[in-house]
Short mmCIF file of C-alpha atoms in Angstrom, two decimals:
data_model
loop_
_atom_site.label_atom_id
_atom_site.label_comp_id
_atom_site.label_asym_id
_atom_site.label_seq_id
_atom_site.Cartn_x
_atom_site.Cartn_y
_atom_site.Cartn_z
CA UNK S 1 0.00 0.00 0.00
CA UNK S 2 1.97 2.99 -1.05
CA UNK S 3 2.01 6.33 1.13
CA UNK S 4 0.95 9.25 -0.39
CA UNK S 5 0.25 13.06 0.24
CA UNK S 6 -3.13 13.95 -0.07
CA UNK S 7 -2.55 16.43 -3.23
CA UNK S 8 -0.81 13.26 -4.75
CA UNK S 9 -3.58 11.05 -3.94
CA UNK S 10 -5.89 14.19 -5.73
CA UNK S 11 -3.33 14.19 -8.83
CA UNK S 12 -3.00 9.91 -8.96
CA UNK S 13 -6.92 10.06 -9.38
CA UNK S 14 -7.18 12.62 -12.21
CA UNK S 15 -4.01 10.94 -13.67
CA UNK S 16 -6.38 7.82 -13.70
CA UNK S 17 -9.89 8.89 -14.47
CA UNK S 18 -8.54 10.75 -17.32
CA UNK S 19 -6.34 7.96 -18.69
CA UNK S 20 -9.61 5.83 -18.38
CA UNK S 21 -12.28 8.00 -19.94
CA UNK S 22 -10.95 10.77 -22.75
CA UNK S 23 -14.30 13.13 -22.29
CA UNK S 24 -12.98 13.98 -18.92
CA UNK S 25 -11.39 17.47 -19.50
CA UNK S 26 -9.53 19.39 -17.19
CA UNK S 27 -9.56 23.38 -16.92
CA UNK S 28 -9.29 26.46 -14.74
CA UNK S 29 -7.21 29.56 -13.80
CA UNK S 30 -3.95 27.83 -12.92
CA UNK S 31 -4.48 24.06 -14.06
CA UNK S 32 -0.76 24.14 -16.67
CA UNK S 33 1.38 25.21 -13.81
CA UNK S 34 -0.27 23.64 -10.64
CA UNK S 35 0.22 26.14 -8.19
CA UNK S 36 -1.78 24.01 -5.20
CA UNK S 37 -0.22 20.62 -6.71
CA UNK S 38 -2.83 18.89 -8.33
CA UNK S 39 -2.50 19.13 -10.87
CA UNK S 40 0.94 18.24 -11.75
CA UNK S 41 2.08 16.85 -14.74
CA UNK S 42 -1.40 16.73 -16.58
CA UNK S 43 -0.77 19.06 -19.34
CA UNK S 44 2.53 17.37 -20.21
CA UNK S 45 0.81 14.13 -20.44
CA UNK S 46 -2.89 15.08 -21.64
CA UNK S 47 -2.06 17.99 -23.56
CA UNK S 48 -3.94 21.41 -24.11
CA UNK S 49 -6.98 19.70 -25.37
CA UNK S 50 -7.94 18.21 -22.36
CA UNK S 51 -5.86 20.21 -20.23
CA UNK S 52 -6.70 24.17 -20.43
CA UNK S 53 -5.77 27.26 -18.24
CA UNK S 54 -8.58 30.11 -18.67
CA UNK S 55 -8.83 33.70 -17.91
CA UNK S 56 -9.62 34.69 -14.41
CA UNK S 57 -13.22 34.74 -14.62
CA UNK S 58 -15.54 32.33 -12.62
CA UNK S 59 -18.87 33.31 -14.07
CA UNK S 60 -18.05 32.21 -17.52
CA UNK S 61 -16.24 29.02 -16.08
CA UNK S 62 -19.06 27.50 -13.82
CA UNK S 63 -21.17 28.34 -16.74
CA UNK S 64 -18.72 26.32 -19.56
CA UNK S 65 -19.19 23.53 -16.54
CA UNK S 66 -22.62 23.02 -17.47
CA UNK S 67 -22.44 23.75 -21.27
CA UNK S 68 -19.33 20.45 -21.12
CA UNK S 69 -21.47 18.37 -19.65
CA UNK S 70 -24.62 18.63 -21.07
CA UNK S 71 -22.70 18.22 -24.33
CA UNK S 72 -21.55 14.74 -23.22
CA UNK S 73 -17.93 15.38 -21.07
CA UNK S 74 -17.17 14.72 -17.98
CA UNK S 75 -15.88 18.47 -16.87
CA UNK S 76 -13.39 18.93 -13.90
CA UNK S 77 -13.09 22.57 -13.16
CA UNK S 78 -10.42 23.55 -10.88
CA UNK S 79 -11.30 26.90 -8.93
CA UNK S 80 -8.26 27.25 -6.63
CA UNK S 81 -10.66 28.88 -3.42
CA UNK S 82 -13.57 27.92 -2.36
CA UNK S 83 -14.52 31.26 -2.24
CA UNK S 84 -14.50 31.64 -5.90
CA UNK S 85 -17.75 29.52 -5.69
CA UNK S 86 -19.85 33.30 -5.03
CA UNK S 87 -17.94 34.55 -8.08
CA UNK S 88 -19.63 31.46 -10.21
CA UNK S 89 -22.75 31.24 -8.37
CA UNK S 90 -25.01 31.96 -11.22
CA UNK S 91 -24.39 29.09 -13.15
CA UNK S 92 -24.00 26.55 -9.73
CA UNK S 93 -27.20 27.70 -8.11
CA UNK S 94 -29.46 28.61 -11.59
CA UNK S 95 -27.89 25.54 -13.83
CA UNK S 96 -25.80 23.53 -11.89
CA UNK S 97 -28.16 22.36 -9.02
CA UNK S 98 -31.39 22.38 -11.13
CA UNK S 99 -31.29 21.31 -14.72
CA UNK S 100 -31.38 17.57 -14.29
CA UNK S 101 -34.45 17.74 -12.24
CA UNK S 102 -36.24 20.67 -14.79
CA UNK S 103 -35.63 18.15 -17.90
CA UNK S 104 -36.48 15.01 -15.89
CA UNK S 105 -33.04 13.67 -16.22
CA UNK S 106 -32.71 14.23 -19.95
CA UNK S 107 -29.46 16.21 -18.93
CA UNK S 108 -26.82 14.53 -16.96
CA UNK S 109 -24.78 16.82 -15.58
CA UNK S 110 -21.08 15.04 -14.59
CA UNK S 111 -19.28 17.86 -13.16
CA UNK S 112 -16.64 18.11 -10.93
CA UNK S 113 -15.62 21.00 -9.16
CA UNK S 114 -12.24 21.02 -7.18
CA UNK S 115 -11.38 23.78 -4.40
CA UNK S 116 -9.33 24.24 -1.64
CA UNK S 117 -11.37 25.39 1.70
CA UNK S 118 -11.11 27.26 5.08
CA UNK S 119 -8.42 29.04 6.84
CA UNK S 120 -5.53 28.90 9.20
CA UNK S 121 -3.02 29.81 6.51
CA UNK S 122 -3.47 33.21 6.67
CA UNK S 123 -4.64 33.93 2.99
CA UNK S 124 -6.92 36.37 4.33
CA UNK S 125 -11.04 37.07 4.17
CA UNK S 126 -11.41 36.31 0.52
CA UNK S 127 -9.44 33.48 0.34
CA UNK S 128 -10.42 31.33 3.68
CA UNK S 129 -14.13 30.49 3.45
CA UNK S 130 -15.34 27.07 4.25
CA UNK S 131 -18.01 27.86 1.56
CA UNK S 132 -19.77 24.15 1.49
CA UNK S 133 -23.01 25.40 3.92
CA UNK S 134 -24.31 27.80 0.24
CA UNK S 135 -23.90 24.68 -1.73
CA UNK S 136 -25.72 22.21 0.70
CA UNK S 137 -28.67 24.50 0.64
CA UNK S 138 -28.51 24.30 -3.24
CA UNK S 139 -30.86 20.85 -3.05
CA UNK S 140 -28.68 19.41 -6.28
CA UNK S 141 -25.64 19.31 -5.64
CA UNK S 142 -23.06 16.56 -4.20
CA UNK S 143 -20.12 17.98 -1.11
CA UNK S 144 -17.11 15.98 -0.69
CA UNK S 145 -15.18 16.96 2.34
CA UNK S 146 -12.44 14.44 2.45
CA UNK S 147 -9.11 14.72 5.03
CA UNK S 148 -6.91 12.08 3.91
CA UNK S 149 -5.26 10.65 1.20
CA UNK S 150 -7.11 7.73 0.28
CA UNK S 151 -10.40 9.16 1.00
CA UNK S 152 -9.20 12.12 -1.42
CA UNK S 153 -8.84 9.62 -3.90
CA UNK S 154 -11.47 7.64 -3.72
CA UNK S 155 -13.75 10.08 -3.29
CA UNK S 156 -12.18 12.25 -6.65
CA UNK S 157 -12.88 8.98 -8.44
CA UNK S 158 -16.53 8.81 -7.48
CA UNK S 159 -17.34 12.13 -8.16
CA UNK S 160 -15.27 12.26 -11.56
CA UNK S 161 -17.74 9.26 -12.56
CA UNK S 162 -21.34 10.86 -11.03
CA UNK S 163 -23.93 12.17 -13.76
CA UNK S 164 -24.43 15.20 -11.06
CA UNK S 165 -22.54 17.75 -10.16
CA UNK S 166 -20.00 17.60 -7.19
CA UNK S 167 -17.84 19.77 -5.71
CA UNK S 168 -14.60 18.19 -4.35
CA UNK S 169 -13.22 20.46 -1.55
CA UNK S 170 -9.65 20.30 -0.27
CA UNK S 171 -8.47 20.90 3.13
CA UNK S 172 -6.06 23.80 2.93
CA UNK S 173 -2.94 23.68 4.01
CA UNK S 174 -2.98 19.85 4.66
CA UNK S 175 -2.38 18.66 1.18
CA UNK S 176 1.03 17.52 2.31
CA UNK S 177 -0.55 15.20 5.01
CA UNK S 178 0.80 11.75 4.40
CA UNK S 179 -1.39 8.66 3.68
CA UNK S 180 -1.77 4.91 2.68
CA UNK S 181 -4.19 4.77 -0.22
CA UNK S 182 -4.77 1.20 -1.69
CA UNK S 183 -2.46 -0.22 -4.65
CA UNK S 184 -5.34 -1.08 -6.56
CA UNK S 185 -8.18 0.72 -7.76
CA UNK S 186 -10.04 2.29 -5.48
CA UNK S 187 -13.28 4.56 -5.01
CA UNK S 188 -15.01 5.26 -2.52
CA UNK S 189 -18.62 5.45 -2.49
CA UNK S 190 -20.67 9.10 -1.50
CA UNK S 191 -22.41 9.18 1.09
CA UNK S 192 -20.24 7.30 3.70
CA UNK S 193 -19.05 8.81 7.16
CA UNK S 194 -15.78 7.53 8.46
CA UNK S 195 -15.84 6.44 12.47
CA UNK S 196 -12.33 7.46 13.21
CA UNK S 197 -11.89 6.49 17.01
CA UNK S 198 -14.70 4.46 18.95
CA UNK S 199 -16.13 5.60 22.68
CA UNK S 200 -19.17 5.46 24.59
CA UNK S 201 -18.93 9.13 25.91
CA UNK S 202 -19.50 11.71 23.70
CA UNK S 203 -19.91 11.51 20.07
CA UNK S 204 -17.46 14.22 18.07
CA UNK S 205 -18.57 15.46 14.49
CA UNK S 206 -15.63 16.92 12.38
CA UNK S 207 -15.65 18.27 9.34
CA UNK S 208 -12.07 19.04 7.01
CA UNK S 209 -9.69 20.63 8.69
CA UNK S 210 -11.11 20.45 12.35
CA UNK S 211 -10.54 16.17 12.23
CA UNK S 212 -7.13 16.43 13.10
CA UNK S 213 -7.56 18.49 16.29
CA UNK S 214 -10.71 16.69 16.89
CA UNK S 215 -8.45 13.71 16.50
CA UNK S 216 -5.71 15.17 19.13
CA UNK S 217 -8.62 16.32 21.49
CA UNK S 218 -9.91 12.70 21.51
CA UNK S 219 -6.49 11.30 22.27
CA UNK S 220 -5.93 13.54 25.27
CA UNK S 221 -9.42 12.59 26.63
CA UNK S 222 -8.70 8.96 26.31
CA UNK S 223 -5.97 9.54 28.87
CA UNK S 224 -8.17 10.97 31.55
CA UNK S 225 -10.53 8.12 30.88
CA UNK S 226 -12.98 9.61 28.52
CA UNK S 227 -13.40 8.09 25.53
CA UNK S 228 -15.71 10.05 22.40
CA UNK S 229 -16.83 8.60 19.07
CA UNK S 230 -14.51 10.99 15.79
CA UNK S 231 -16.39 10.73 13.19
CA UNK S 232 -15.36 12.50 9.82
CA UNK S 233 -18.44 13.21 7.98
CA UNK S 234 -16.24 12.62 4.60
CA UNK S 235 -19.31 14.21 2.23
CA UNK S 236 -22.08 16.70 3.65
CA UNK S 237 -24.28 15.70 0.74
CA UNK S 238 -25.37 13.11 1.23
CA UNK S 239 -24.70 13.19 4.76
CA UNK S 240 -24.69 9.85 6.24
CA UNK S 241 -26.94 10.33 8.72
CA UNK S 242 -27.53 6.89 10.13
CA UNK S 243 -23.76 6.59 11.17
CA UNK S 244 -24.12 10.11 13.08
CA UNK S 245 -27.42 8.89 14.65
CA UNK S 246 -26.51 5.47 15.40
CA UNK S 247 -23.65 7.05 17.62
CA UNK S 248 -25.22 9.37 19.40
CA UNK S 249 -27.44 6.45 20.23
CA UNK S 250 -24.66 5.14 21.88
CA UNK S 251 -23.09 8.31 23.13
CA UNK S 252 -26.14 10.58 24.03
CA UNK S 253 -23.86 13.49 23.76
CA UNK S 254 -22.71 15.85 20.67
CA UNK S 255 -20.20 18.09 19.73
CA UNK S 256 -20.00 18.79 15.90
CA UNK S 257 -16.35 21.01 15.14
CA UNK S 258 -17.24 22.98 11.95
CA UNK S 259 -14.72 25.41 10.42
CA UNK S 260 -17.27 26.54 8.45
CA UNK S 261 -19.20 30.00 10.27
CA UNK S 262 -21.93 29.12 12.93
CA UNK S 263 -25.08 30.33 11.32
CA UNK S 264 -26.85 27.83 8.89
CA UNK S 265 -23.16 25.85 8.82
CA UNK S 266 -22.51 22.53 8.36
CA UNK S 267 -23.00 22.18 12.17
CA UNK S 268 -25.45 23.45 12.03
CA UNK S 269 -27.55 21.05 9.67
CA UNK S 270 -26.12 17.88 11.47
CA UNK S 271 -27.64 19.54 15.15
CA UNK S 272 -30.52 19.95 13.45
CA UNK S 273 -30.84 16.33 11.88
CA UNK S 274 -30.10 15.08 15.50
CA UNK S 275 -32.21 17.13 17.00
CA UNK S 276 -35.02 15.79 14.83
CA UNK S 277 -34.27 12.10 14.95
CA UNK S 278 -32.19 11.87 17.77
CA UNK S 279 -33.85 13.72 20.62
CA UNK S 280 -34.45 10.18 22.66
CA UNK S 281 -31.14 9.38 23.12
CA UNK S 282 -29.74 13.37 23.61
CA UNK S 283 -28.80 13.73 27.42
CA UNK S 284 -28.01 17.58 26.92
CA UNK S 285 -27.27 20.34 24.65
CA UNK S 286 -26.21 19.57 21.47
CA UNK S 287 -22.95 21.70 21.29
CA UNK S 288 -21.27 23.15 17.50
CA UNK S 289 -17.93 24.01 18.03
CA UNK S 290 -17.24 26.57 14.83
CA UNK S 291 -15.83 30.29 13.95
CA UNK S 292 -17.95 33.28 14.92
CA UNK S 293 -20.12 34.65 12.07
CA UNK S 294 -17.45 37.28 10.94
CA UNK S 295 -15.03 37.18 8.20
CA UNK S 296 -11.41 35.35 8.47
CA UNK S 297 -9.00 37.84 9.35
CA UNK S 298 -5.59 38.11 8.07
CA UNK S 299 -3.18 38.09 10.94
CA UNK S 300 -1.92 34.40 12.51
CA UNK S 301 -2.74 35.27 15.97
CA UNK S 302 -6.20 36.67 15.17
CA UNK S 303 -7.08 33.83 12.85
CA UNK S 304 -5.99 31.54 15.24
CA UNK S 305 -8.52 33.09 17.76
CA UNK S 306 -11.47 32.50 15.42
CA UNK S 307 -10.46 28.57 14.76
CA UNK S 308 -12.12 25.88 16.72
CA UNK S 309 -8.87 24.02 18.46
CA UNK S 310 -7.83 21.42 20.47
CA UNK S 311 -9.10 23.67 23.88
CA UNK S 312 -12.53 24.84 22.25
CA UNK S 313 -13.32 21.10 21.43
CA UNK S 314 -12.20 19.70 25.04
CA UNK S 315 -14.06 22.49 26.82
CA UNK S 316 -17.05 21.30 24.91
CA UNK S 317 -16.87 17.54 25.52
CA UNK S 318 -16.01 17.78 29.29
CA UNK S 319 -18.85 20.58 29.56
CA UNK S 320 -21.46 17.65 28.37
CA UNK S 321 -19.45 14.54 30.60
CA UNK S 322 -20.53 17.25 33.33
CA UNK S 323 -16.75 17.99 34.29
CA UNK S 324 -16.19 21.34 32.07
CA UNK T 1 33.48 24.05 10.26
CA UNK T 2 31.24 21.20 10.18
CA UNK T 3 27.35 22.27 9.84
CA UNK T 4 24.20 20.26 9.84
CA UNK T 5 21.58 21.05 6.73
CA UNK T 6 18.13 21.57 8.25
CA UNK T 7 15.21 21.10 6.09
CA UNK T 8 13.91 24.76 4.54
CA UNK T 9 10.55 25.58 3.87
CA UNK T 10 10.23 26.70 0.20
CA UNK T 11 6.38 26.78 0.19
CA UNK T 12 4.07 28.73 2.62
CA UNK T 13 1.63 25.51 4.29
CA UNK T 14 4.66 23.02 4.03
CA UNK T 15 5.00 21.13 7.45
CA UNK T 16 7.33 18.15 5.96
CA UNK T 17 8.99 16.51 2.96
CA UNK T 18 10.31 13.72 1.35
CA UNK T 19 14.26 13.43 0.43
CA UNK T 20 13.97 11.82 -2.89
CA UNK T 21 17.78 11.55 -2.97
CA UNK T 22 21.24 12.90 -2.17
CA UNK T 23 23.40 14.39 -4.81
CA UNK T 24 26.30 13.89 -3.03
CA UNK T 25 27.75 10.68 -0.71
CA UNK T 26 29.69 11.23 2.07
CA UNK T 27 33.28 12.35 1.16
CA UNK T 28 32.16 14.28 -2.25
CA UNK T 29 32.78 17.61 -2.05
CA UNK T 30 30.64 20.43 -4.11
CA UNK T 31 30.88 24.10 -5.04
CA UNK T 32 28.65 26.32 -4.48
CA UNK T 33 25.25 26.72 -6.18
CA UNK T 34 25.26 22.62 -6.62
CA UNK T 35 22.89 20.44 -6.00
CA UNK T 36 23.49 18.91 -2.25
CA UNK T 37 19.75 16.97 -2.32
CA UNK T 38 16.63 16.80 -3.51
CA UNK T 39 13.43 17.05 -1.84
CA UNK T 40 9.79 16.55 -3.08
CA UNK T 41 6.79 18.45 -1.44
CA UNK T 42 2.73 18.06 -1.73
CA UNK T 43 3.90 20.91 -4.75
CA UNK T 44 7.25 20.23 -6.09
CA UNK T 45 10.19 18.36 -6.82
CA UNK T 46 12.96 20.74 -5.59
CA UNK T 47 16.88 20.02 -5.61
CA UNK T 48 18.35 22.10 -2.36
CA UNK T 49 21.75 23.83 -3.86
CA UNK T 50 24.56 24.77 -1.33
CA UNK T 51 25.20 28.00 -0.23
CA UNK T 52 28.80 27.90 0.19
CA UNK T 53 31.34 25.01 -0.94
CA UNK T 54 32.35 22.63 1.19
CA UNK T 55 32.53 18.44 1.40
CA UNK T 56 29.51 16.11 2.66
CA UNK T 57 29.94 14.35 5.80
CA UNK T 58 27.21 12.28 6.43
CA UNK T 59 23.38 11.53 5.45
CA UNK T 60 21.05 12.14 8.52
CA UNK T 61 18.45 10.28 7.22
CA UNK T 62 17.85 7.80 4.23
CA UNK T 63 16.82 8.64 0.67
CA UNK T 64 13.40 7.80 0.54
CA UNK T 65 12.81 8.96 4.43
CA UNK T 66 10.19 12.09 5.30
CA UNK T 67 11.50 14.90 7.49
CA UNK T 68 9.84 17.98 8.96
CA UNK T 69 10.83 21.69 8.12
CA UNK T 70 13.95 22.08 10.01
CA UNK T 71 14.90 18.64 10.72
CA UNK T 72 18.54 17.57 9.86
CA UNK T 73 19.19 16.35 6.65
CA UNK T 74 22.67 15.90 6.24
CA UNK T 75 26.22 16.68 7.57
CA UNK T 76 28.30 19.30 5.40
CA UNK T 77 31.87 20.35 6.16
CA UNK T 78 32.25 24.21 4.98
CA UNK T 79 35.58 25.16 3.09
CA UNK T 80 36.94 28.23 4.47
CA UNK T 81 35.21 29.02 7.59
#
């Protein structure tokens, strides 16, 4: 099983889907030179018909998205920040989301969409959005979340190889997280949340990014003899919403770590699912650990202020064990 | 004067990489501006030239072997200092 960085695993499955199926194309603003990564080495090896930097303008290229692919290819448009997705939201939230259901399927729509999300490398307001809550309230589209290499590429796969329209959103500044992905081919199915460590405590959500403190936070916890359910969501839509309920079944106690903004977040969708279908087994608050609803600033220390860490996340958990 | 080689960080969210391979064994000497290793990131492959001339001493780690920004990487010997 060979050990790969998550933007490797990302470039090993376009290197793959594209060597497998010609009509998957590959464009955006920076896709010749690969500035994030992964994109390396596609445009020496697929060549500029399949393989296409564009001018810096997101409107037209959500819109050629949905021209491709109602033309028959398989369209994998790179848009470097999440936060472009506002700059292209015509064509995601008018065309995008809604044209398979307004024919009745007579359009498939097999678009990928690949973006780097959320903050903590200081790239500022306009560049740090964890913009997947606008797309989940879209009611067409897929959200891939993944955190580790061989999720990355299995979910990549999956999505190149949907007839809707997903958007594939990288953790930034964690693409050079090291991995084991599976020698042989491998995809992994939408739709599927990951159980990361097992305990009957507290059940903790998290989403991108906020896994690997979630991850450290759990650790810690286990020394002092609490032990929490991690589960990484791995897509928002679908969300798998059986795993999430079938541990707070167990647990009776949630804390969902969203990088995401508070209002209408991610968090704030998987609170409400619980809420809903999980109120029996809830024995207190349902708790979202997640930025305030302000922009990401600039400066390390202040950024760092906003992030849910490894403290915000404890303080939550041993606030519902009733020792916070 | 002998000096150890930490890894540098040539791109702005790089925590680690991986030493594809050394240029030069232990005993070679190089000038400077050559290639002393190579070193691939989530981004790039990168060969890490020397800043001054000087001979290699030893390997910290193995080709092949991941090491975080400003681990040791090798062993150099500077000429003239």
């Amino acid at each position: 099983m060979p050990r790969r960085r998550l933007i490797q695993a990302v470039n090993d499955a376009l290197f793959e889907e594209m060597e497998r199926d010609p009509k998957v194309i590959v464009y955006g603003e920076d896709v010749e030179l690969a500035i994030i990564g992964d994109m390396r080495g596609l445009h020496e090896r697929f060549g500029p018909d399949r393989v296409r930097n564009t001018p810096i303008s997101e409107a037209t290229l959500t819109g050629m998205a949905v021209g491709l692919a109602a033309a028959g290819y398989r369209p994998v448009l790179h848009l470097m920040f999440s936060n472009f997705i506002y700059t292209g939201m015509d064509a995601i939230g008018n065309q995008m989301a809604k044209l398979r259901l307004m024919t009745g399927g007579q359009i498939k729509l097999p678009i990928t969409v690949i973006a780097s999300f959320g903050g903590g490398a200081c790239n500022a307001a306009q560049h740090s959005d964890s913009a997947y809550p606008v797309l989940m309230n879209m009611g067409g589209i897929k959200v891939l979340v993944p955190t580790n290499s061989a999720d990355a590429k299995g979910l990549l796969k999956s999505a190149i190889r949907d007839d809707n329209p997903c958007f594939f959103l990288e953790p930034s500044g964690r693409g050079g997280d090291m991995g084991m992905v599976p020698d042989e081919e491998y995809l992994l199915p939408i739709g599927e949340a990951a159980l990361l460590t097992e305990g009957d405590q507290a059940t903790v959500v998290a989403i991108g990014r906020m896994v690997k403190p979630a991850l450290a936070t759990a650790r810690k916890l286990a020394e002092r003899g609490i032990a929490v359910d991690v589960i990484d969501p791995r897509t928002l839509v679908p969300l798998d919403e059986a795993r999430l309920l079938a541990s707070v079944g167990k647990t009776g106690r949630l804390v969902i770590v969203d990088e995401a903004r508070e209002c209408c977040g991610a968090a704030s969708q998987i609170a409400a699912v619980v809420a809903e279908r999980g109120f029996p087994f809830l024995k207190g608050p349902i708790r979202r650990v997640t930025p305030g609803n302000v922009a990401m600033p600039y400066a390390a220390n202040a950024e760092a202020h906003l992030l849910p860490d490894e403290g915000r996340i404890t303080q939550a958990v041993l606030e519902l064990v009733g020792q916070g | 004067m002998k000096v150890t080689v930490k890894l540098p960080k040539i791109g702005m969210t790089m925590e680690s990489a991986t030493v594809v391979r050394f240029c030069k064994a232990p005993g070679e000497a190089f000038a400077i501006g050559e290639a002393i290793y190579e070193i691939e990131t989530e981004k790039v492959n990168q060969e890490i030239e020397a800043t001054a001339a000087g001979v290699m001493l030893s390997h910290c780690i193995a080709a092949g072997d991941d090491v975080d920004v400003g681990g040791a990487v090798c062993v150099v010997d500077i000429v003239g200092h």
